[in-house]
mmCIF file of C-alpha atoms in Angstrom:
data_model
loop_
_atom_site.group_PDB
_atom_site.id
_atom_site.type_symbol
_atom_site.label_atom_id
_atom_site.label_comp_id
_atom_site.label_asym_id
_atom_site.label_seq_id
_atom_site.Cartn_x
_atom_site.Cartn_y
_atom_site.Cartn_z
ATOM 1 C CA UNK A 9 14.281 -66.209 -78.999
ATOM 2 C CA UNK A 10 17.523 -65.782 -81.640
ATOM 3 C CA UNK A 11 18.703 -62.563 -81.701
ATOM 4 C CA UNK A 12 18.637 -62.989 -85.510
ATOM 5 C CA UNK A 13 15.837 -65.056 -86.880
ATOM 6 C CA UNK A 14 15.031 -65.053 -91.079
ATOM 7 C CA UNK A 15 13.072 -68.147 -92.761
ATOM 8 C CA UNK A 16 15.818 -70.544 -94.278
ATOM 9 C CA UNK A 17 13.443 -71.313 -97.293
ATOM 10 C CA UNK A 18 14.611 -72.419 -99.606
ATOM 11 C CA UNK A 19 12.532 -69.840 -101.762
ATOM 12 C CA UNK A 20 12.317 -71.006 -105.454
ATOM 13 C CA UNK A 21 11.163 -68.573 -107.832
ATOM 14 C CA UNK A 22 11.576 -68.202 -111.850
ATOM 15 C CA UNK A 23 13.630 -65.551 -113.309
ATOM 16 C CA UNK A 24 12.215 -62.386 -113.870
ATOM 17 C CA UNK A 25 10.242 -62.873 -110.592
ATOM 18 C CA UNK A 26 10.390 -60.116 -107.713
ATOM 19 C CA UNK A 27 11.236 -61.724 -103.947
ATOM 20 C CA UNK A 28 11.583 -60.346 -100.528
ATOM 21 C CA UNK A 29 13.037 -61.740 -97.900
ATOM 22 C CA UNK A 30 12.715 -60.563 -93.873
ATOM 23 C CA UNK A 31 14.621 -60.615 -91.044
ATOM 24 C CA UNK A 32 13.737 -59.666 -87.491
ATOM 25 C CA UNK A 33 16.377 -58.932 -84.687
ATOM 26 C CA UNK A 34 14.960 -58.729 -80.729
ATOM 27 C CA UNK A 35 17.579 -56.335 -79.424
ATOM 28 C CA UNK A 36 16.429 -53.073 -80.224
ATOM 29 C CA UNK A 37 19.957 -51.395 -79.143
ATOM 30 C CA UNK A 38 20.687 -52.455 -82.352
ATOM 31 C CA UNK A 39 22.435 -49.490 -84.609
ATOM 32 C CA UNK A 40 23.788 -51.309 -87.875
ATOM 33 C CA UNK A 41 22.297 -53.229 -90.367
ATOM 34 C CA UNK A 42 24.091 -55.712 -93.570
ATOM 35 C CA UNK A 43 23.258 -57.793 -95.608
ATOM 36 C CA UNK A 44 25.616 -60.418 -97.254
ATOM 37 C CA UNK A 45 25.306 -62.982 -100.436
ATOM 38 C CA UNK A 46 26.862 -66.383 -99.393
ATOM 39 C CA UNK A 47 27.375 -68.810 -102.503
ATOM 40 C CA UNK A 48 28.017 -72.351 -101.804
ATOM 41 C CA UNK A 49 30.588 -73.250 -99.532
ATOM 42 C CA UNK A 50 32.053 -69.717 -100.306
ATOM 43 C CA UNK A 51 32.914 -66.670 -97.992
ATOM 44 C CA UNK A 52 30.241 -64.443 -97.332
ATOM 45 C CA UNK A 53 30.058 -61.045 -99.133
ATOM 46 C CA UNK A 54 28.626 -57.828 -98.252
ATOM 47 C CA UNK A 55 25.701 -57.356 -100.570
ATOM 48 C CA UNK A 56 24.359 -53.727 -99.194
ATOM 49 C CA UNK A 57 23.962 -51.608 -95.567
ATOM 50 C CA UNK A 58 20.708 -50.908 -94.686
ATOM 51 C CA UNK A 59 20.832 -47.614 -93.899
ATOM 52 C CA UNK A 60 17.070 -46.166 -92.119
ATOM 53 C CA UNK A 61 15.844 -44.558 -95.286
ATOM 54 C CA UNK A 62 16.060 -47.260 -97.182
ATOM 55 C CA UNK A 63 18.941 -48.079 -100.079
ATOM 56 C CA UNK A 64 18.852 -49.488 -103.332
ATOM 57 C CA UNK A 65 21.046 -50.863 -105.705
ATOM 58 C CA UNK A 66 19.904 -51.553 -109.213
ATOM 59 C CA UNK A 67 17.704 -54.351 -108.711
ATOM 60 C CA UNK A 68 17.807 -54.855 -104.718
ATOM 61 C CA UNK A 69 16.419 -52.540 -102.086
ATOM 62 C CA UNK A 70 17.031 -53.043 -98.661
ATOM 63 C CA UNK A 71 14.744 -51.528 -95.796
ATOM 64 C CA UNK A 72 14.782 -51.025 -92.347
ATOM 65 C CA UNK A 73 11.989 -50.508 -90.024
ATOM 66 C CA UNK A 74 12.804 -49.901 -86.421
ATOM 67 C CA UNK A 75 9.558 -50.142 -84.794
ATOM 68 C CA UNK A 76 8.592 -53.883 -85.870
ATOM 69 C CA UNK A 77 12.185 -54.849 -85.522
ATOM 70 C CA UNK A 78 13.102 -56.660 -89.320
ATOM 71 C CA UNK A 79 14.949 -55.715 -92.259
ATOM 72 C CA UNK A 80 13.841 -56.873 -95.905
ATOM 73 C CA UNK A 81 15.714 -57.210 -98.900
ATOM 74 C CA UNK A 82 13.632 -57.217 -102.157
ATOM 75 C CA UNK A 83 15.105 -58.266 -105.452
ATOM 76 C CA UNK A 84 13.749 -57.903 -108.445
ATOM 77 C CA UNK A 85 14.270 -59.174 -112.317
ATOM 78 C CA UNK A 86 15.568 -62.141 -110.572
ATOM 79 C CA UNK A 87 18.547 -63.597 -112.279
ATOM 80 C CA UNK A 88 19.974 -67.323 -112.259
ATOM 81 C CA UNK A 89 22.914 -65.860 -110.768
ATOM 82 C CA UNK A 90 20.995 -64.125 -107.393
ATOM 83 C CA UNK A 91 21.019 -68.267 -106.584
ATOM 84 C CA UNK A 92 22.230 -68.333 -103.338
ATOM 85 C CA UNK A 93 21.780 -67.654 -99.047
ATOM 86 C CA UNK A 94 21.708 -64.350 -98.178
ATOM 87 C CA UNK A 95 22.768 -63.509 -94.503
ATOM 88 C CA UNK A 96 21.023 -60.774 -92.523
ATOM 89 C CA UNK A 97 23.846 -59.365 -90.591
ATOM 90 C CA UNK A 98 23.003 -57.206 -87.334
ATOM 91 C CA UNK A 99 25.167 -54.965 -84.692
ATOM 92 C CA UNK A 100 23.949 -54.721 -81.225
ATOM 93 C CA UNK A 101 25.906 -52.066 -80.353
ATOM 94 C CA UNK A 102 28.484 -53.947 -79.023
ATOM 95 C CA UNK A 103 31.753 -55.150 -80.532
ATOM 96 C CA UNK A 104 30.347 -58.296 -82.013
ATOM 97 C CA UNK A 105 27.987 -58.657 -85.448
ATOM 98 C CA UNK A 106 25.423 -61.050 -85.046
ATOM 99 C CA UNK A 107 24.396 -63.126 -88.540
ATOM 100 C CA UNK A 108 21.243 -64.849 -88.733
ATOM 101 C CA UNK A 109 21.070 -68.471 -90.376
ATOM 102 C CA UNK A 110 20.161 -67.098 -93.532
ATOM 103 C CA UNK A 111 17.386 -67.600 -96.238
ATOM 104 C CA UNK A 112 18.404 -69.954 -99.293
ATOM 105 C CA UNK A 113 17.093 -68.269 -103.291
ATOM 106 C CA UNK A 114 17.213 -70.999 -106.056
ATOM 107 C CA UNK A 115 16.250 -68.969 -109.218
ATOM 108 C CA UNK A 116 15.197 -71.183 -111.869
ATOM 109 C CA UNK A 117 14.713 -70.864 -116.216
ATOM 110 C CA UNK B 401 44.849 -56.985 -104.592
ATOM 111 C CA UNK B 402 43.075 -56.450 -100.705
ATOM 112 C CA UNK B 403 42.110 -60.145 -99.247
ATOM 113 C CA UNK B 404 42.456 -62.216 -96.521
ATOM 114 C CA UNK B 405 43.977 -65.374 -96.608
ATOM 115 C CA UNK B 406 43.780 -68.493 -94.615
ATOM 116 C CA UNK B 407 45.643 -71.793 -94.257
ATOM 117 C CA UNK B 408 44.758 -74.582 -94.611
ATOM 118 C CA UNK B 409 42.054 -74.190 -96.731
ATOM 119 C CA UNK B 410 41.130 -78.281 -96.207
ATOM 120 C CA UNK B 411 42.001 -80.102 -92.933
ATOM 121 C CA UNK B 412 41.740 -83.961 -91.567
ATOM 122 C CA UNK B 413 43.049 -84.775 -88.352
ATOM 123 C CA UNK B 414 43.041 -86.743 -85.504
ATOM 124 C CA UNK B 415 41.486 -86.221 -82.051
ATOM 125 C CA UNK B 416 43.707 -84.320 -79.701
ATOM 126 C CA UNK B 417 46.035 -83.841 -82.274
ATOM 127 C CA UNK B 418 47.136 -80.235 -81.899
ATOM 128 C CA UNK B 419 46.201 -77.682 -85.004
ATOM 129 C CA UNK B 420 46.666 -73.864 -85.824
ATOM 130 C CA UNK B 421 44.713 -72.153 -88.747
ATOM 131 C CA UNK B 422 46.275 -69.285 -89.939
ATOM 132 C CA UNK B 423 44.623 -66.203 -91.208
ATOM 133 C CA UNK B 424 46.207 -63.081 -92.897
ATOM 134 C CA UNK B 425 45.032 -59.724 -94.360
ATOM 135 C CA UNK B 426 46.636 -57.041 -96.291
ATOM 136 C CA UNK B 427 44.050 -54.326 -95.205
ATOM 137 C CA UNK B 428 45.603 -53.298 -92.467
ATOM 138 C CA UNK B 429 42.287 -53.666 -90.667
ATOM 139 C CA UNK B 430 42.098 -53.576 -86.735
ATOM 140 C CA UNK B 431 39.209 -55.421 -86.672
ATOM 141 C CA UNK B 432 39.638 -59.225 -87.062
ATOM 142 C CA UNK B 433 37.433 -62.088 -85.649
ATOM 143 C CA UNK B 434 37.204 -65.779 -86.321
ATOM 144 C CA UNK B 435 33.558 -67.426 -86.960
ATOM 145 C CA UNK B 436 32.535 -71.423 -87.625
ATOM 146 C CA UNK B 437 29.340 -71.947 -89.535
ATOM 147 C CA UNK B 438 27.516 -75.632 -89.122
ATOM 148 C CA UNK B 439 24.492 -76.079 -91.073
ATOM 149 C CA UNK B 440 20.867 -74.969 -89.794
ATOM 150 C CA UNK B 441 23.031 -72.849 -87.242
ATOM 151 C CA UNK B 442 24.994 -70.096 -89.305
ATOM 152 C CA UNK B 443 27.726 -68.310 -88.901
ATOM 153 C CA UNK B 444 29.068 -67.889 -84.795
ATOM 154 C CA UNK B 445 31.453 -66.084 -83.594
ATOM 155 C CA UNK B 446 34.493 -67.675 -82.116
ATOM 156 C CA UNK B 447 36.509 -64.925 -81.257
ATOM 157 C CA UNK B 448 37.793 -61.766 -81.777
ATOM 158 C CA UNK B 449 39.867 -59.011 -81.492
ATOM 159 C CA UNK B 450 39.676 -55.383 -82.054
ATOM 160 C CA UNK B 451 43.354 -54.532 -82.346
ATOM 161 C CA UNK B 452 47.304 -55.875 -81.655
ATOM 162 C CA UNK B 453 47.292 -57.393 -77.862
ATOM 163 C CA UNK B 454 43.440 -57.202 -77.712
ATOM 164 C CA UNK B 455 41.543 -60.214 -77.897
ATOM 165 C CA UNK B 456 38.493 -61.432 -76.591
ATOM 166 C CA UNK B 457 35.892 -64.333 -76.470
ATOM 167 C CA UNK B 458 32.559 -64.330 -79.046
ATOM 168 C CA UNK B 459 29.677 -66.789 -78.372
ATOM 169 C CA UNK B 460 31.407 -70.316 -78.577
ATOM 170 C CA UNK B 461 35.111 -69.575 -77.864
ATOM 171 C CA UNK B 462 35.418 -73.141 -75.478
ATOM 172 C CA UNK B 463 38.363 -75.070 -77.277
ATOM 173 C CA UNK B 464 39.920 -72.782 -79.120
ATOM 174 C CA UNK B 465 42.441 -70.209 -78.468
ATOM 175 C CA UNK B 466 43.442 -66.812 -80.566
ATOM 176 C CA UNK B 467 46.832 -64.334 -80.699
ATOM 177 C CA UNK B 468 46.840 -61.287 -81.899
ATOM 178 C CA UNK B 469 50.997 -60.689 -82.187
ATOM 179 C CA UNK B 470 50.863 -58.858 -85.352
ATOM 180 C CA UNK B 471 48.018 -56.162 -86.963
ATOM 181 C CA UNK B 472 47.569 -58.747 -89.995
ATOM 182 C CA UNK B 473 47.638 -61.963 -88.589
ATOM 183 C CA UNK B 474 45.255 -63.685 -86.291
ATOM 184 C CA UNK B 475 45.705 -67.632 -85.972
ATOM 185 C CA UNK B 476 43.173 -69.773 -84.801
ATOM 186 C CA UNK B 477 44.593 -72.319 -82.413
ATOM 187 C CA UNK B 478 42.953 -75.866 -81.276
ATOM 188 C CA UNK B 479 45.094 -77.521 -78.590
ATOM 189 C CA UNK B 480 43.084 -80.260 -78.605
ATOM 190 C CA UNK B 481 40.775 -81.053 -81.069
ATOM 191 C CA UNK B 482 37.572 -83.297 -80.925
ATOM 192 C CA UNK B 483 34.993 -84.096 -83.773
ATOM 193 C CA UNK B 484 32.757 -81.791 -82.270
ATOM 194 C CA UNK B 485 35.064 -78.966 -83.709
ATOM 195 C CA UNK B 486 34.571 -80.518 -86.972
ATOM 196 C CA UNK B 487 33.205 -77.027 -89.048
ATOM 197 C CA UNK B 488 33.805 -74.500 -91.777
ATOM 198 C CA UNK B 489 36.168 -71.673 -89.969
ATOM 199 C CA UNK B 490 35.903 -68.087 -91.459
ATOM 200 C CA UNK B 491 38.626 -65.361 -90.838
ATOM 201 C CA UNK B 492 36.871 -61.861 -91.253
ATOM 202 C CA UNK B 493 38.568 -57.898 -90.920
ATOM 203 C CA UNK B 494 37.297 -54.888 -91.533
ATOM 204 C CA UNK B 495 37.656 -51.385 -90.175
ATOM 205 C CA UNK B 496 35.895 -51.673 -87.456
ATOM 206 C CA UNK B 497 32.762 -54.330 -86.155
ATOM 207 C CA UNK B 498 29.808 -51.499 -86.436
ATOM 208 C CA UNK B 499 29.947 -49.671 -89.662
ATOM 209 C CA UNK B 500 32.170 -51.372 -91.991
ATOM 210 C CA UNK B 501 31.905 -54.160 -94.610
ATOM 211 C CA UNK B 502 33.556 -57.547 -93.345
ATOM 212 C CA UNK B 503 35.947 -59.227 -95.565
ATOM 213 C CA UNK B 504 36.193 -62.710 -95.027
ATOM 214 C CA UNK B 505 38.711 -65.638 -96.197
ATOM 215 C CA UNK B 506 38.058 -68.375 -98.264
ATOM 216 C CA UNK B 507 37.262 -70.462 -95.675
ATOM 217 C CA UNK B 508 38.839 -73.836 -93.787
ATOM 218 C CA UNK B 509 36.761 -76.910 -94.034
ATOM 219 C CA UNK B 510 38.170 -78.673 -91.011
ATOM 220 C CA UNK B 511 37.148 -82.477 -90.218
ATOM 221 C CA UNK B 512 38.516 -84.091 -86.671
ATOM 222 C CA UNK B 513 37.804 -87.783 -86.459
#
């Protein structure tokens, strides 16, 4: 089993639509949670922590739940611009992040 | 302006042909770490290193070597490339590996024929 699993999609929804994504992690050492926005061929960038009570930022909210092991991002008022992967990003504990494969948004008009 | 900065940003070479990447950030982060990304597989971790003098190996270090000399440099290093190693490298530093956003280069799109 990955130690970072999310669906790669692609998930295609119009603008305006709401969409969640999930990601589940196995070790359950695990103290820190990210996610990042990765455009096209471009460096990931931290979209938001995912702290345990939950965080939102204007139109995303990020969750956490600890006993079922995932972490969702939900965006809503989708935009053209949210096109892109977004990267679930996961610490063990341990000096190394692990990134799962990430899920792929295409908003369209 | 706070960034990290790697060259080349585009690479062709040759098999066995001996290549260093070099990555730089004005942070002055202790935290650096090198990652490739292939498609359907993600980002890995190649190595990294958590201060000056302190390295050490991430999940698919074999071929590749790393120095940490300076606080704001970390070169990636392949003595002897194969097409295997052909990829999209990402420098990364931040604060520290746990808590702390990661800022990453622009990226190196190597190909080794």
């Amino acid at each position: 089993r990955k130690e970072v699993e999310q669906d790669p999609g692609p998930f295609n929804v119009p603008e305006g639509a709401t969409v969640a994504f999930n990601c589940t992690y196995s070790n359950s050492a695990s103290q820190s949670f990210f996610w990042y926005r990765q455009d096209c061929r471009k460096e990931p960038k931290l979209l938001m922590s995912v702290y345990s009570s939950g965080n939102e930022d204007g139109r995303f909210t990020a969750q956490l739940n600890r006993a079922s092991q995932y972490i969702s991002l939900l965006i809503r008022d989708s935009k053209l611009s949210d096109s892109a992967t977004y990267l679930c990003v996961v610490n063990t504990g341990t000096d190394k992040l692990i990134f799962g494969t990430g899920t792929r948004l295409q908003v369209f008009p | 302006e706070a960034q990290v900065t790697q060259n080349p940003r585009y690479l062709i070479t040759v098999t066995g042909k001996k290549l260093t990447v070099t990555c730089s950030q004005n942070m002055n982060h202790e935290y650096m770490s090198w990652y490739r990304q292939d498609p359907g597989l993600g980002l890995r971790q190649i190595y990294y290193s958590m201060n000056v003098e302190v390295t050490d190996k991430g999940d698919v270090p074999e071929g590749y070597k790393v120095s940490r000399k300076e606080k704001r440099n970390f070169p990636l290093i392949l003595e002897s490339p194969s097409p295997n190693q052909t990829s999209l490298y990402f420098c990364a530093s931040s604060l520290s590996p746990s808590s702390y956003e990661q800022y990453f280069g622009p990226g190196t799109r190597l190909t080794v024929t």
